[in-house]
Short mmCIF file of C-alpha atoms in Angstrom, two decimals:
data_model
loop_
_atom_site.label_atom_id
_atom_site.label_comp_id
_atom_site.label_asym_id
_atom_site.label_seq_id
_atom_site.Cartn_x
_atom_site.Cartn_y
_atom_site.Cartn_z
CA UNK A 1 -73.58 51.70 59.51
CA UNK A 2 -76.67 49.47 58.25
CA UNK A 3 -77.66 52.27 56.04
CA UNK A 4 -81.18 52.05 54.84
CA UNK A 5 -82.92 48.84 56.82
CA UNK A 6 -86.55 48.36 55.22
CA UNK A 7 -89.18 45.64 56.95
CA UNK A 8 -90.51 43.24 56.06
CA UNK A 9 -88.41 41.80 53.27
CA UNK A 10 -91.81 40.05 52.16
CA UNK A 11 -95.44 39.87 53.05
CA UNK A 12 -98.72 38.88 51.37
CA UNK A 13 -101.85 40.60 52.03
CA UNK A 14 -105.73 39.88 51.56
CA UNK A 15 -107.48 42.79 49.76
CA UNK A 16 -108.29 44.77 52.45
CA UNK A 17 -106.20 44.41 54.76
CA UNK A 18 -103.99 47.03 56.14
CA UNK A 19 -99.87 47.04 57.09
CA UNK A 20 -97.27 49.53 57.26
CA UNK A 21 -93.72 49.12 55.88
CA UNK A 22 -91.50 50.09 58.16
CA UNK A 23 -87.87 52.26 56.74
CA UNK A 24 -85.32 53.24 59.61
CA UNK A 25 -81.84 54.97 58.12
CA UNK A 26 -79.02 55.43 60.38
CA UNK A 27 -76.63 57.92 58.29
CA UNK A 28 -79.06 60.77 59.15
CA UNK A 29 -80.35 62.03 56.43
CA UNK A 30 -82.84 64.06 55.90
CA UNK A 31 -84.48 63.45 52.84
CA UNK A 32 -86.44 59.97 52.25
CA UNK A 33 -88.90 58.54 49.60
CA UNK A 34 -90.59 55.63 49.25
CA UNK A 35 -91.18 54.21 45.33
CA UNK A 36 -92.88 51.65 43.91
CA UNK A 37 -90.98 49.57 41.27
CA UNK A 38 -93.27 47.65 38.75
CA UNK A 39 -92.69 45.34 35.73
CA UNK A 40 -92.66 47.54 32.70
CA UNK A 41 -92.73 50.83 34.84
CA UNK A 42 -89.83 51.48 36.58
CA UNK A 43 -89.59 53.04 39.80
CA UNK A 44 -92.10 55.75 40.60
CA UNK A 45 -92.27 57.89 43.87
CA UNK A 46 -95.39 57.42 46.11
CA UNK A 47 -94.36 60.06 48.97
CA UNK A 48 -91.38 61.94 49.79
CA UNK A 49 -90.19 63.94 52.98
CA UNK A 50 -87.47 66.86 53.24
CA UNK A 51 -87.66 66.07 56.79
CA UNK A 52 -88.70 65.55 60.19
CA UNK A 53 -92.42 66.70 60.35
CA UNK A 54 -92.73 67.46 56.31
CA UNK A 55 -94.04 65.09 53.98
CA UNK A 56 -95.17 65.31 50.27
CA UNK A 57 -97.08 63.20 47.54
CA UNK A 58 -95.08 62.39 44.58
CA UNK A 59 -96.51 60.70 41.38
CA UNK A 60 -98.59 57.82 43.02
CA UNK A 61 -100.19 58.74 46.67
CA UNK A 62 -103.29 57.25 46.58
CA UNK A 63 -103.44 53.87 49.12
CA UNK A 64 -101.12 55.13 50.97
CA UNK A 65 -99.89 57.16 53.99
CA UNK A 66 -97.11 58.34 55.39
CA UNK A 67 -95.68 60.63 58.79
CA UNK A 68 -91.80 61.39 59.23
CA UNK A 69 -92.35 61.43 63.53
CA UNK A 70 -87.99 61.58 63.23
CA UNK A 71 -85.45 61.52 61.15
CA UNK A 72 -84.41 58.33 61.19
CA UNK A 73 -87.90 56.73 60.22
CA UNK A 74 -89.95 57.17 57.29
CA UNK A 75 -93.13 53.88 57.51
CA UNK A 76 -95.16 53.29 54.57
CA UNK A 77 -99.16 52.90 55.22
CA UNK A 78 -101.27 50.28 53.61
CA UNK A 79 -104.72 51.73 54.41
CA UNK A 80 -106.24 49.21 52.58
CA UNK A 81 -104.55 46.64 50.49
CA UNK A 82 -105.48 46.27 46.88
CA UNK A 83 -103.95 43.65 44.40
CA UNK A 84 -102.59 46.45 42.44
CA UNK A 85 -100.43 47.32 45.02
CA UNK A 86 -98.54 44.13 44.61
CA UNK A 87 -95.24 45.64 43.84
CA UNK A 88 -91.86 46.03 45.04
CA UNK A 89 -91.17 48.99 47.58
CA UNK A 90 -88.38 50.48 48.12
CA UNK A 91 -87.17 53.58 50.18
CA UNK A 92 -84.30 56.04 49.65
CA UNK A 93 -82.72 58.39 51.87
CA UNK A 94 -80.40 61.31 51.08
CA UNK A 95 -78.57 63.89 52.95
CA UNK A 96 -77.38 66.88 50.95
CA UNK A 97 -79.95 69.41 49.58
CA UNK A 98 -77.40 69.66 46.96
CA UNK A 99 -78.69 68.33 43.01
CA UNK A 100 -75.87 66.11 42.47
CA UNK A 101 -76.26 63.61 45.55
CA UNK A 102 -77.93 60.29 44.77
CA UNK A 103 -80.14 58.51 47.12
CA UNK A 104 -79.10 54.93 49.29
CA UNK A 105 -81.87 53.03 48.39
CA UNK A 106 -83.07 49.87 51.14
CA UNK A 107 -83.13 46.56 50.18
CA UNK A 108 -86.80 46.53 49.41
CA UNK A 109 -90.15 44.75 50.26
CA UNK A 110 -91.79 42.53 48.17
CA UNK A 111 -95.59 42.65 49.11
CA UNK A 112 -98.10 40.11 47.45
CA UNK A 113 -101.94 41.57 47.67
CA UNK A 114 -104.42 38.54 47.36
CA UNK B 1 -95.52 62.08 28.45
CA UNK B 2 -92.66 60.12 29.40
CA UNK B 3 -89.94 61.88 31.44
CA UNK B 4 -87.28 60.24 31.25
CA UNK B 5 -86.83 57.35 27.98
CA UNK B 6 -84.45 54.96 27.61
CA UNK B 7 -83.94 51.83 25.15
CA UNK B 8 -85.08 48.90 27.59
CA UNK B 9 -82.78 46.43 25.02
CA UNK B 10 -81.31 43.66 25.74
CA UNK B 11 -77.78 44.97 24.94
CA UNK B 12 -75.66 41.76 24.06
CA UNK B 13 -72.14 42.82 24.12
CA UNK B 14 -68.97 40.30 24.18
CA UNK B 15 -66.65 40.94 27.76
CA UNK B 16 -63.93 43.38 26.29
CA UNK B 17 -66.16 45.45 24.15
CA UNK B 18 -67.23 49.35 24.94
CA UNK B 19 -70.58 49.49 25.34
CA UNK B 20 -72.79 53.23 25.52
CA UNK B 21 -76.26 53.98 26.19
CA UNK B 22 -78.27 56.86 25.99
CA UNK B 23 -81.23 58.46 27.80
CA UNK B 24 -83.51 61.43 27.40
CA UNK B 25 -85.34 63.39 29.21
CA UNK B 26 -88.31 65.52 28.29
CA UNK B 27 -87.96 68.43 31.04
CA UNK B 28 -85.39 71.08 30.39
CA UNK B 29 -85.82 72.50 34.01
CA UNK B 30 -83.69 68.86 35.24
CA UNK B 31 -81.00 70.03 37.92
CA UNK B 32 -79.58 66.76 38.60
CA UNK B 33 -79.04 63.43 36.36
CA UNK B 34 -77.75 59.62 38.06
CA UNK B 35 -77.00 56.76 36.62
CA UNK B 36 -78.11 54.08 38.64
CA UNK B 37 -76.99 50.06 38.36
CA UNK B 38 -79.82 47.53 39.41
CA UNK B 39 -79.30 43.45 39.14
CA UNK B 40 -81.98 41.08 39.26
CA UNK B 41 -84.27 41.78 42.26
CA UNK B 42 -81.96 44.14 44.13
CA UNK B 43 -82.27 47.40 44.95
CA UNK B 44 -81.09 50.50 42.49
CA UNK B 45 -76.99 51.51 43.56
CA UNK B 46 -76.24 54.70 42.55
CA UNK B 47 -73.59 54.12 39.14
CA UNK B 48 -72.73 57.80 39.11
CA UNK B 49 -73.70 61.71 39.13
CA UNK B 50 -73.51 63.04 35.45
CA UNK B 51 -71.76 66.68 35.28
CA UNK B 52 -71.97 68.75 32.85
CA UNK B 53 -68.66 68.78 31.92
CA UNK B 54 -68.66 64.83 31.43
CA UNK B 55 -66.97 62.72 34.38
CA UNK B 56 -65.53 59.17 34.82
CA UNK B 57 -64.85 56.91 37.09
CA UNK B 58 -62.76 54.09 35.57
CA UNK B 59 -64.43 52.34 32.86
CA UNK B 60 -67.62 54.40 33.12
CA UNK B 61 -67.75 57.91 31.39
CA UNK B 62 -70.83 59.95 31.63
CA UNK B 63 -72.04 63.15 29.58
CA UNK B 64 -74.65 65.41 29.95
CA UNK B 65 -76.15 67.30 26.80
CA UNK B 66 -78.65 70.27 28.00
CA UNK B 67 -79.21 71.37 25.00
CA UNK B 68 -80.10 68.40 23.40
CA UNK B 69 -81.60 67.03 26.56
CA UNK B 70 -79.72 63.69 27.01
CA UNK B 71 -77.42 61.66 29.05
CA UNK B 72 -74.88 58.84 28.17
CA UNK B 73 -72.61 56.53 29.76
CA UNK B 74 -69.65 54.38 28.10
CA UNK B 75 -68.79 51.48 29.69
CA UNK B 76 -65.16 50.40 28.39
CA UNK B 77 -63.56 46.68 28.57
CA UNK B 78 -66.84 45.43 29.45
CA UNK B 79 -66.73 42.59 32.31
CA UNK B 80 -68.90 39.80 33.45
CA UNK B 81 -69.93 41.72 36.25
CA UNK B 82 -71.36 44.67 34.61
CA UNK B 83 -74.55 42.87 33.80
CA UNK B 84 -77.35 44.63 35.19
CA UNK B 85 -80.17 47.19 34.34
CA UNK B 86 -78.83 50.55 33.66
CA UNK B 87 -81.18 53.28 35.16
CA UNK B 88 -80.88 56.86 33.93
CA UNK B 89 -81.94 59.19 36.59
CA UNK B 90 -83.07 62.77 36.47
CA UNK B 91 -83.80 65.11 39.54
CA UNK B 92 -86.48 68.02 38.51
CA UNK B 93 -86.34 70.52 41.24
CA UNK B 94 -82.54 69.74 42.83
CA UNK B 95 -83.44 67.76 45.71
CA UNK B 96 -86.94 68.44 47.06
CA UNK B 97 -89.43 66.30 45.09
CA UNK B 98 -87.26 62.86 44.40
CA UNK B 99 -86.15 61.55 41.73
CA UNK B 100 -87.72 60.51 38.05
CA UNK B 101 -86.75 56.93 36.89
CA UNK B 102 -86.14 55.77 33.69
CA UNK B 103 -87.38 52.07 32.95
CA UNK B 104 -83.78 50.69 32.71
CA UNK B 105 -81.63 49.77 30.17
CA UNK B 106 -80.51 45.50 30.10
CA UNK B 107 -77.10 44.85 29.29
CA UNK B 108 -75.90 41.55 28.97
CA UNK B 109 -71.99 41.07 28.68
CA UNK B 110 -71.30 37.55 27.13
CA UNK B 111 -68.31 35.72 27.74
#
C-alpha cells in the first residue's frame, strides 16, 4: 500500500495565482484533514472530512477549499495564493471513528507564494 | 489560549540516558491524546496512543493525567536515532474534528 500519496512535493506560486494540492489514500479511510505546519506554530487543521460528500472547516479555512467527490481523494484549493500561505501542507487520513486511532500523515507539500 | 503546550527545548541528553517530557492541555473534554515523532522536514509518524492507564512500547512509556490535564512520555536508553521533535497530540471530540498539535518538543541525543 502507498498509504497517503500527496502532490506536488513542491511548487511556488505568484500571489494570485490559484492550484490545488492533490491527496489520494489507498487504505480507505474515511476520515482526512489537511494542516498547515508553520515555523513557530505547529500544525494546525485547515479542513477536515468524516467522509465521502462531508467536509468541515477546522481552525484556519480561509484561502482555501475543499470537496471529498470519494473516499480515496481529499484536494486542497488555492483560490488565490497569498505569501502567507507559504507553508508546509500536509494531509492525514484515518479509519476508525474510534478516539484512540492516530492519523497516517502524507509526505507533505512545500508551497512557496511569491 | 493555547491548547495544547509543550516545552519546545532543545533537550540535550547523552545516548543511554532516560529522557521524559511533558505536555498539557487546556481542554478537559480531550477524548484522545498521541504522541507523534517528526524529524527534520518529514512528515509527523504517529509515536503512540496514550491510555489512561499508562502504556509502553519498549523504551517509550506514556501516561495520561485527567485530572491534572497532562501527558508524558519516558524515553529509556536513549539512542542516536531518537532525535526528532516530539509532538503531543490531543483529539477534542474523539474523531470528528482532527486533531490539536502541540508545537513539538526537540530532543537531541548526543553521542
Amino acid at each position: 500500500n502507498a498509504g497517503v500519496t500527496q502532490t506536488p512535493k513542491f511548487q511556488v506560486l505568484k500571489t494570485g495565482q490559484s492550484m490545488t494540492l492533490q491527496c489520494a489514500q489507498d487504505m480507505n479511510h474515511e476520515y482526512m484533514s489537511w494542516y498547515r505546519q508553520d515555523p513557530g506554530m505547529g500544525l494546525r487543521l485547515i479542513h477536515y472530512s468524516v467522509g465521502a460528500g462531508i467536509t468541515d472547516q477546522g481552525e484556519v479555512p480561509n484561502g482555501y477549499n475543499v470537496s471529498r467527490s470519494t473516499t480515496e481523494d481529499f484536494p486542497l484549493r488555492l483560490l488565490s495564493a497569498a505569501p502567507s500561505q507559504t507553508s508546509v501542507y500536509f494531509c492525514a487520513s484515518r479509519n476508525s471513528p474510534l478516539a484512540n486511532y492516530g492519523y497516517t500523515f502524507g509526505s507533505g507539500t512545500r508551497l512557496t507564494v511569491v | 489560549r493555547k491548547e495544547v503546550e509543550q516545552d519546545p527545548g532543545p533537550f540535550n541528553v547523552p545516548e543511554g540516558a532516560t529522557v521524559a517530557f511533558n505536555c498539557t492541555y487546556s481542554n478537559s473534554a480531550s477524548q484522545s491524546f498521541f504522541w507523534y515523532r517528526q524529524d527534520c522536514r518529514k512528515e509527523p509518524k504517529l509515536l503512540m496512543s496514550v491510555y489512561s492507564s499508562g502504556n509502553e512500547d519498549g523504551r517509550f512509556t506514556a501516561q495520561l493525567n485527567r485530572a491534572s490535564q497532562y501527558i508524558s512520555l519516558l524515553i529509556r536508553d536513549s539512542k542516536l536515532s531518537d532525535s526528532a521533535t516530539y509532538l503531543c497530540v490531543v483529539n477534542l471530540l474523539g474523531g470528528a474534528d482532527g486533531l490539536t498539535f502541540g508545537k513539538g518538543t526537540h530532543l537531541i541525543i548526543q553521542p
